[in-house]
PDB file of N, CA and C in Angstrom:
ATOM      1  N   LEU A   1      30.800 -18.948   1.346  1.00  0.00           N
ATOM      2  CA  LEU A   1      30.510 -18.004   0.293  1.00  0.00           C
ATOM      3  C   LEU A   1      30.593 -16.559   0.764  1.00  0.00           C
ATOM      4  N   ASP A   2      30.833 -16.369   2.066  1.00  0.00           N
ATOM      5  CA  ASP A   2      30.964 -15.003   2.585  1.00  0.00           C
ATOM      6  C   ASP A   2      32.035 -14.216   1.835  1.00  0.00           C
ATOM      7  N   GLU A   3      33.149 -14.888   1.536  1.00  0.00           N
ATOM      8  CA  GLU A   3      34.252 -14.204   0.865  1.00  0.00           C
ATOM      9  C   GLU A   3      33.906 -13.779  -0.560  1.00  0.00           C
ATOM     10  N   LYS A   4      32.815 -14.309  -1.090  1.00  0.00           N
ATOM     11  CA  LYS A   4      32.378 -13.935  -2.438  1.00  0.00           C
ATOM     12  C   LYS A   4      31.236 -12.930  -2.411  1.00  0.00           C
ATOM     13  N   GLY A   5      30.937 -12.405  -1.221  1.00  0.00           N
ATOM     14  CA  GLY A   5      29.924 -11.363  -1.114  1.00  0.00           C
ATOM     15  C   GLY A   5      28.517 -11.856  -0.871  1.00  0.00           C
ATOM     16  N   VAL A   6      28.357 -13.124  -0.516  1.00  0.00           N
ATOM     17  CA  VAL A   6      27.022 -13.677  -0.262  1.00  0.00           C
ATOM     18  C   VAL A   6      26.633 -13.415   1.189  1.00  0.00           C
ATOM     19  N   GLN A   7      25.442 -12.891   1.391  1.00  0.00           N
ATOM     20  CA  GLN A   7      24.887 -12.687   2.726  1.00  0.00           C
ATOM     21  C   GLN A   7      23.693 -13.618   2.868  1.00  0.00           C
ATOM     22  N   SER A   8      23.634 -14.330   3.977  1.00  0.00           N
ATOM     23  CA  SER A   8      22.513 -15.251   4.175  1.00  0.00           C
ATOM     24  C   SER A   8      21.973 -15.103   5.588  1.00  0.00           C
ATOM     25  N   ASN A   9      20.717 -15.503   5.728  1.00  0.00           N
ATOM     26  CA  ASN A   9      20.074 -15.445   7.028  1.00  0.00           C
ATOM     27  C   ASN A   9      18.845 -16.336   6.983  1.00  0.00           C
ATOM     28  N   ALA A  10      18.177 -16.450   8.105  1.00  0.00           N
ATOM     29  CA  ALA A  10      16.953 -17.245   8.182  1.00  0.00           C
ATOM     30  C   ALA A  10      16.053 -16.633   9.230  1.00  0.00           C
ATOM     31  N   TYR A  11      14.768 -16.916   9.106  1.00  0.00           N
ATOM     32  CA  TYR A  11      13.825 -16.499  10.134  1.00  0.00           C
ATOM     33  C   TYR A  11      12.661 -17.473  10.141  1.00  0.00           C
ATOM     34  N   THR A  12      11.931 -17.433  11.236  1.00  0.00           N
ATOM     35  CA  THR A  12      10.760 -18.289  11.365  1.00  0.00           C
ATOM     36  C   THR A  12       9.573 -17.433  11.754  1.00  0.00           C
ATOM     37  N   ASP A  13       8.395 -17.911  11.393  1.00  0.00           N
ATOM     38  CA  ASP A  13       7.169 -17.361  11.949  1.00  0.00           C
ATOM     39  C   ASP A  13       6.309 -18.551  12.336  1.00  0.00           C
ATOM     40  N   PHE A  14       5.055 -18.311  12.616  1.00  0.00           N
ATOM     41  CA  PHE A  14       4.219 -19.394  13.118  1.00  0.00           C
ATOM     42  C   PHE A  14       4.055 -20.526  12.109  1.00  0.00           C
ATOM     43  N   HIS A  15       4.101 -20.201  10.799  1.00  0.00           N
ATOM     44  CA  HIS A  15       3.839 -21.193   9.762  1.00  0.00           C
ATOM     45  C   HIS A  15       5.043 -21.545   8.892  1.00  0.00           C
ATOM     46  N   HIS A  16       6.125 -20.778   8.949  1.00  0.00           N
ATOM     47  CA  HIS A  16       7.209 -20.956   7.989  1.00  0.00           C
ATOM     48  C   HIS A  16       8.581 -20.847   8.641  1.00  0.00           C
ATOM     49  N   THR A  17       9.535 -21.495   8.013  1.00  0.00           N
ATOM     50  CA  THR A  17      10.945 -21.215   8.246  1.00  0.00           C
ATOM     51  C   THR A  17      11.501 -20.806   6.901  1.00  0.00           C
ATOM     52  N   VAL A  18      12.152 -19.660   6.848  1.00  0.00           N
ATOM     53  CA  VAL A  18      12.626 -19.105   5.587  1.00  0.00           C
ATOM     54  C   VAL A  18      14.134 -18.946   5.642  1.00  0.00           C
ATOM     55  N   PHE A  19      14.819 -19.501   4.663  1.00  0.00           N
ATOM     56  CA  PHE A  19      16.243 -19.300   4.473  1.00  0.00           C
ATOM     57  C   PHE A  19      16.396 -18.415   3.245  1.00  0.00           C
ATOM     58  N   HIS A  20      17.242 -17.400   3.333  1.00  0.00           N
ATOM     59  CA  HIS A  20      17.414 -16.555   2.158  1.00  0.00           C
ATOM     60  C   HIS A  20      18.870 -16.147   2.014  1.00  0.00           C
ATOM     61  N   ALA A  21      19.232 -15.805   0.774  1.00  0.00           N
ATOM     62  CA  ALA A  21      20.597 -15.376   0.479  1.00  0.00           C
ATOM     63  C   ALA A  21      20.548 -14.207  -0.497  1.00  0.00           C
ATOM     64  N   LEU A  22      21.416 -13.257  -0.261  1.00  0.00           N
ATOM     65  CA  LEU A  22      21.602 -12.127  -1.160  1.00  0.00           C
ATOM     66  C   LEU A  22      22.991 -12.300  -1.756  1.00  0.00           C
ATOM     67  N   SER A  23      23.065 -12.387  -3.076  1.00  0.00           N
ATOM     68  CA  SER A  23      24.316 -12.724  -3.727  1.00  0.00           C
ATOM     69  C   SER A  23      24.515 -11.913  -4.994  1.00  0.00           C
ATOM     70  N   PRO A  24      25.779 -11.598  -5.324  1.00  0.00           N
ATOM     71  CA  PRO A  24      26.020 -11.038  -6.646  1.00  0.00           C
ATOM     72  C   PRO A  24      25.695 -12.094  -7.706  1.00  0.00           C
ATOM     73  N   VAL A  25      25.400 -11.665  -8.905  1.00  0.00           N
ATOM     74  CA  VAL A  25      25.090 -12.601  -9.994  1.00  0.00           C
ATOM     75  C   VAL A  25      26.321 -13.412 -10.368  1.00  0.00           C
ATOM     76  N   VAL A  26      27.485 -12.747 -10.387  1.00  0.00           N
ATOM     77  CA  VAL A  26      28.760 -13.421 -10.676  1.00  0.00           C
ATOM     78  C   VAL A  26      29.764 -13.035  -9.601  1.00  0.00           C
ATOM     79  N   ASP A  27      30.782 -13.882  -9.387  1.00  0.00           N
ATOM     80  CA  ASP A  27      31.830 -13.539  -8.428  1.00  0.00           C
ATOM     81  C   ASP A  27      32.879 -12.653  -9.096  1.00  0.00           C
ATOM     82  N   ARG A  28      33.937 -12.333  -8.382  1.00  0.00           N
ATOM     83  CA  ARG A  28      34.966 -11.424  -8.900  1.00  0.00           C
ATOM     84  C   ARG A  28      35.670 -11.968 -10.142  1.00  0.00           C
ATOM     85  N   GLN A  29      35.679 -13.276 -10.297  1.00  0.00           N
ATOM     86  CA  GLN A  29      36.296 -13.892 -11.469  1.00  0.00           C
ATOM     87  C   GLN A  29      35.302 -14.034 -12.626  1.00  0.00           C
ATOM     88  N   GLY A  30      34.060 -13.610 -12.422  1.00  0.00           N
ATOM     89  CA  GLY A  30      33.048 -13.698 -13.466  1.00  0.00           C
ATOM     90  C   GLY A  30      32.286 -15.011 -13.499  1.00  0.00           C
ATOM     91  N   SER A  31      32.502 -15.872 -12.493  1.00  0.00           N
ATOM     92  CA  SER A  31      31.796 -17.159 -12.447  1.00  0.00           C
ATOM     93  C   SER A  31      30.391 -16.961 -11.902  1.00  0.00           C
ATOM     94  N   PRO A  32      29.392 -17.618 -12.504  1.00  0.00           N
ATOM     95  CA  PRO A  32      28.010 -17.489 -12.025  1.00  0.00           C
ATOM     96  C   PRO A  32      27.884 -17.969 -10.575  1.00  0.00           C
ATOM     97  N   MET A  33      27.055 -17.289  -9.809  1.00  0.00           N
ATOM     98  CA  MET A  33      26.892 -17.600  -8.391  1.00  0.00           C
ATOM     99  C   MET A  33      25.637 -18.408  -8.072  1.00  0.00           C
ATOM    100  N   LEU A  34      24.722 -18.567  -9.023  1.00  0.00           N
ATOM    101  CA  LEU A  34      23.450 -19.218  -8.716  1.00  0.00           C
ATOM    102  C   LEU A  34      23.642 -20.633  -8.181  1.00  0.00           C
ATOM    103  N   THR A  35      24.408 -21.452  -8.871  1.00  0.00           N
ATOM    104  CA  THR A  35      24.572 -22.846  -8.438  1.00  0.00           C
ATOM    105  C   THR A  35      25.231 -22.947  -7.065  1.00  0.00           C
ATOM    106  N   PRO A  36      26.350 -22.242  -6.802  1.00  0.00           N
ATOM    107  CA  PRO A  36      26.919 -22.349  -5.452  1.00  0.00           C
ATOM    108  C   PRO A  36      25.978 -21.863  -4.346  1.00  0.00           C
ATOM    109  N   VAL A  37      25.223 -20.812  -4.625  1.00  0.00           N
ATOM    110  CA  VAL A  37      24.298 -20.288  -3.614  1.00  0.00           C
ATOM    111  C   VAL A  37      23.166 -21.284  -3.362  1.00  0.00           C
ATOM    112  N   LEU A  38      22.610 -21.874  -4.421  1.00  0.00           N
ATOM    113  CA  LEU A  38      21.561 -22.881  -4.224  1.00  0.00           C
ATOM    114  C   LEU A  38      22.099 -24.104  -3.491  1.00  0.00           C
ATOM    115  N   ASN A  39      23.330 -24.498  -3.790  1.00  0.00           N
ATOM    116  CA  ASN A  39      23.946 -25.618  -3.065  1.00  0.00           C
ATOM    117  C   ASN A  39      24.107 -25.280  -1.586  1.00  0.00           C
ATOM    118  N   MET A  40      24.511 -24.051  -1.280  1.00  0.00           N
ATOM    119  CA  MET A  40      24.660 -23.624   0.107  1.00  0.00           C
ATOM    120  C   MET A  40      23.320 -23.664   0.833  1.00  0.00           C
ATOM    121  N   LEU A  41      22.278 -23.145   0.192  1.00  0.00           N
ATOM    122  CA  LEU A  41      20.952 -23.178   0.822  1.00  0.00           C
ATOM    123  C   LEU A  41      20.479 -24.622   1.019  1.00  0.00           C
ATOM    124  N   GLY A  42      20.776 -25.498   0.060  1.00  0.00           N
ATOM    125  CA  GLY A  42      20.435 -26.914   0.210  1.00  0.00           C
ATOM    126  C   GLY A  42      21.160 -27.544   1.389  1.00  0.00           C
ATOM    127  N   ASP A  43      22.439 -27.213   1.554  1.00  0.00           N
ATOM    128  CA  ASP A  43      23.199 -27.730   2.698  1.00  0.00           C
ATOM    129  C   ASP A  43      22.602 -27.252   4.014  1.00  0.00           C
ATOM    130  N   VAL A  44      22.250 -25.979   4.083  1.00  0.00           N
ATOM    131  CA  VAL A  44      21.674 -25.422   5.306  1.00  0.00           C
ATOM    132  C   VAL A  44      20.352 -26.114   5.634  1.00  0.00           C
ATOM    133  N   ALA A  45      19.513 -26.313   4.619  1.00  0.00           N
ATOM    134  CA  ALA A  45      18.181 -26.872   4.851  1.00  0.00           C
ATOM    135  C   ALA A  45      18.186 -28.379   5.067  1.00  0.00           C
ATOM    136  N   PHE A  46      19.032 -29.099   4.313  1.00  0.00           N
ATOM    137  CA  PHE A  46      18.922 -30.565   4.302  1.00  0.00           C
ATOM    138  C   PHE A  46      20.136 -31.306   4.846  1.00  0.00           C
ATOM    139  N   ARG A  47      21.271 -30.632   4.979  1.00  0.00           N
ATOM    140  CA  ARG A  47      22.477 -31.279   5.489  1.00  0.00           C
ATOM    141  C   ARG A  47      23.218 -30.344   6.455  1.00  0.00           C
ATOM    142  N   PRO A  48      22.531 -29.876   7.491  1.00  0.00           N
ATOM    143  CA  PRO A  48      23.177 -28.907   8.388  1.00  0.00           C
ATOM    144  C   PRO A  48      24.328 -29.536   9.162  1.00  0.00           C
ATOM    145  N   GLN A  49      25.351 -28.748   9.359  1.00  0.00           N
ATOM    146  CA  GLN A  49      26.488 -29.139  10.192  1.00  0.00           C
ATOM    147  C   GLN A  49      26.593 -28.089  11.288  1.00  0.00           C
ATOM    148  N   LEU A  50      26.049 -28.429  12.446  1.00  0.00           N
ATOM    149  CA  LEU A  50      25.926 -27.449  13.514  1.00  0.00           C
ATOM    150  C   LEU A  50      26.878 -27.769  14.658  1.00  0.00           C
ATOM    151  N   ALA A  51      27.671 -26.787  15.025  1.00  0.00           N
ATOM    152  CA  ALA A  51      28.521 -26.915  16.207  1.00  0.00           C
ATOM    153  C   ALA A  51      27.634 -26.793  17.444  1.00  0.00           C
ATOM    154  N   SER A  52      28.007 -27.472  18.511  1.00  0.00           N
ATOM    155  CA  SER A  52      27.177 -27.445  19.717  1.00  0.00           C
ATOM    156  C   SER A  52      27.023 -26.024  20.256  1.00  0.00           C
ATOM    157  N   SER A  53      28.039 -25.187  20.112  1.00  0.00           N
ATOM    158  CA  SER A  53      27.917 -23.801  20.579  1.00  0.00           C
ATOM    159  C   SER A  53      26.862 -23.046  19.779  1.00  0.00           C
ATOM    160  N   ARG A  54      26.751 -23.325  18.491  1.00  0.00           N
ATOM    161  CA  ARG A  54      25.735 -22.683  17.654  1.00  0.00           C
ATOM    162  C   ARG A  54      24.343 -23.194  18.009  1.00  0.00           C
ATOM    163  N   ILE A  55      24.241 -24.465  18.325  1.00  0.00           N
ATOM    164  CA  ILE A  55      22.945 -25.032  18.708  1.00  0.00           C
ATOM    165  C   ILE A  55      22.431 -24.350  19.969  1.00  0.00           C
ATOM    166  N   ASP A  56      23.308 -24.154  20.957  1.00  0.00           N
ATOM    167  CA  ASP A  56      22.897 -23.476  22.191  1.00  0.00           C
ATOM    168  C   ASP A  56      22.448 -22.051  21.907  1.00  0.00           C
ATOM    169  N   LYS A  57      23.166 -21.338  21.051  1.00  0.00           N
ATOM    170  CA  LYS A  57      22.801 -19.966  20.709  1.00  0.00           C
ATOM    171  C   LYS A  57      21.455 -19.935  19.991  1.00  0.00           C
ATOM    172  N   GLU A  58      21.254 -20.838  19.041  1.00  0.00           N
ATOM    173  CA  GLU A  58      19.993 -20.882  18.295  1.00  0.00           C
ATOM    174  C   GLU A  58      18.839 -21.320  19.186  1.00  0.00           C
ATOM    175  N   ARG A  59      19.108 -22.208  20.135  1.00  0.00           N
ATOM    176  CA  ARG A  59      18.059 -22.659  21.055  1.00  0.00           C
ATOM    177  C   ARG A  59      17.482 -21.467  21.813  1.00  0.00           C
ATOM    178  N   GLU A  60      18.347 -20.542  22.237  1.00  0.00           N
ATOM    179  CA  GLU A  60      17.885 -19.341  22.932  1.00  0.00           C
ATOM    180  C   GLU A  60      17.025 -18.476  22.007  1.00  0.00           C
ATOM    181  N   ALA A  61      17.461 -18.311  20.761  1.00  0.00           N
ATOM    182  CA  ALA A  61      16.699 -17.501  19.806  1.00  0.00           C
ATOM    183  C   ALA A  61      15.347 -18.129  19.521  1.00  0.00           C
ATOM    184  N   ILE A  62      15.314 -19.438  19.347  1.00  0.00           N
ATOM    185  CA  ILE A  62      14.063 -20.140  19.059  1.00  0.00           C
ATOM    186  C   ILE A  62      13.106 -20.033  20.243  1.00  0.00           C
ATOM    187  N   ALA A  63      13.628 -20.188  21.461  1.00  0.00           N
ATOM    188  CA  ALA A  63      12.772 -20.074  22.648  1.00  0.00           C
ATOM    189  C   ALA A  63      12.157 -18.673  22.726  1.00  0.00           C
ATOM    190  N   ALA A  64      12.944 -17.645  22.393  1.00  0.00           N
ATOM    191  CA  ALA A  64      12.411 -16.276  22.411  1.00  0.00           C
ATOM    192  C   ALA A  64      11.338 -16.098  21.343  1.00  0.00           C
ATOM    193  N   GLU A  65      11.557 -16.663  20.154  1.00  0.00           N
ATOM    194  CA  GLU A  65      10.563 -16.559  19.087  1.00  0.00           C
ATOM    195  C   GLU A  65       9.282 -17.301  19.447  1.00  0.00           C
ATOM    196  N   ILE A  66       9.412 -18.469  20.058  1.00  0.00           N
ATOM    197  CA  ILE A  66       8.231 -19.231  20.471  1.00  0.00           C
ATOM    198  C   ILE A  66       7.428 -18.431  21.489  1.00  0.00           C
ATOM    199  N   ALA A  67       8.118 -17.836  22.455  1.00  0.00           N
ATOM    200  CA  ALA A  67       7.419 -17.047  23.475  1.00  0.00           C
ATOM    201  C   ALA A  67       6.689 -15.868  22.838  1.00  0.00           C
ATOM    202  N   MET A  68       7.311 -15.246  21.844  1.00  0.00           N
ATOM    203  CA  MET A  68       6.705 -14.102  21.182  1.00  0.00           C
ATOM    204  C   MET A  68       5.485 -14.519  20.359  1.00  0.00           C
ATOM    205  N   MET A  69       5.559 -15.694  19.736  1.00  0.00           N
ATOM    206  CA  MET A  69       4.493 -16.116  18.830  1.00  0.00           C
ATOM    207  C   MET A  69       3.398 -16.924  19.509  1.00  0.00           C
ATOM    208  N   ASN A  70       3.649 -17.382  20.703  1.00  0.00           N
ATOM    209  CA  ASN A  70       2.695 -18.261  21.363  1.00  0.00           C
ATOM    210  C   ASN A  70       1.676 -17.445  22.157  1.00  0.00           C
ATOM    211  N   THR A  71       1.008 -16.536  21.448  1.00  0.00           N
ATOM    212  CA  THR A  71      -0.051 -15.745  22.079  1.00  0.00           C
ATOM    213  C   THR A  71      -1.301 -15.852  21.211  1.00  0.00           C
ATOM    214  N   LEU A  72      -2.434 -15.669  21.822  1.00  0.00           N
ATOM    215  CA  LEU A  72      -3.696 -15.737  21.089  1.00  0.00           C
ATOM    216  C   LEU A  72      -3.758 -14.645  20.016  1.00  0.00           C
ATOM    217  N   ASP A  73      -3.318 -13.435  20.350  1.00  0.00           N
ATOM    218  CA  ASP A  73      -3.340 -12.339  19.370  1.00  0.00           C
ATOM    219  C   ASP A  73      -2.498 -12.674  18.146  1.00  0.00           C
ATOM    220  N   TYR A  74      -1.300 -13.193  18.352  1.00  0.00           N
ATOM    221  CA  TYR A  74      -0.436 -13.529  17.213  1.00  0.00           C
ATOM    222  C   TYR A  74      -1.084 -14.614  16.352  1.00  0.00           C
ATOM    223  N   ARG A  75      -1.632 -15.623  16.998  1.00  0.00           N
ATOM    224  CA  ARG A  75      -2.260 -16.705  16.240  1.00  0.00           C
ATOM    225  C   ARG A  75      -3.461 -16.198  15.435  1.00  0.00           C
ATOM    226  N   LYS A  76      -4.234 -15.267  16.004  1.00  0.00           N
ATOM    227  CA  LYS A  76      -5.363 -14.714  15.264  1.00  0.00           C
ATOM    228  C   LYS A  76      -4.881 -13.888  14.075  1.00  0.00           C
ATOM    229  N   GLU A  77      -3.789 -13.139  14.244  1.00  0.00           N
ATOM    230  CA  GLU A  77      -3.252 -12.302  13.165  1.00  0.00           C
ATOM    231  C   GLU A  77      -2.698 -13.139  12.018  1.00  0.00           C
ATOM    232  N   THR A  78      -2.142 -14.306  12.314  1.00  0.00           N
ATOM    233  CA  THR A  78      -1.495 -15.117  11.269  1.00  0.00           C
ATOM    234  C   THR A  78      -2.370 -16.233  10.746  1.00  0.00           C
ATOM    235  N   TRP A  79      -3.601 -16.307  11.202  1.00  0.00           N
ATOM    236  CA  TRP A  79      -4.495 -17.370  10.754  1.00  0.00           C
ATOM    237  C   TRP A  79      -4.810 -17.258   9.330  1.00  0.00           C
TER     238      TRP A  79
END
């Protein structure tokens, strides 16, 4: 959906994993974007297709996030 102007990303905190997408309401041909965007988010959340190179990259990001969040101060702030 990148070619249709959809931007997506995800983040985690101590209690949540959030997937989000920013999309135009309609594409250049005037077709509604809600259904394709929701389908894309469903694929990401429930049917991921991850290349091993992406898994290694994400593993590094997750390890950094865990290290950042695994402190007593952070846990007290997010309780």
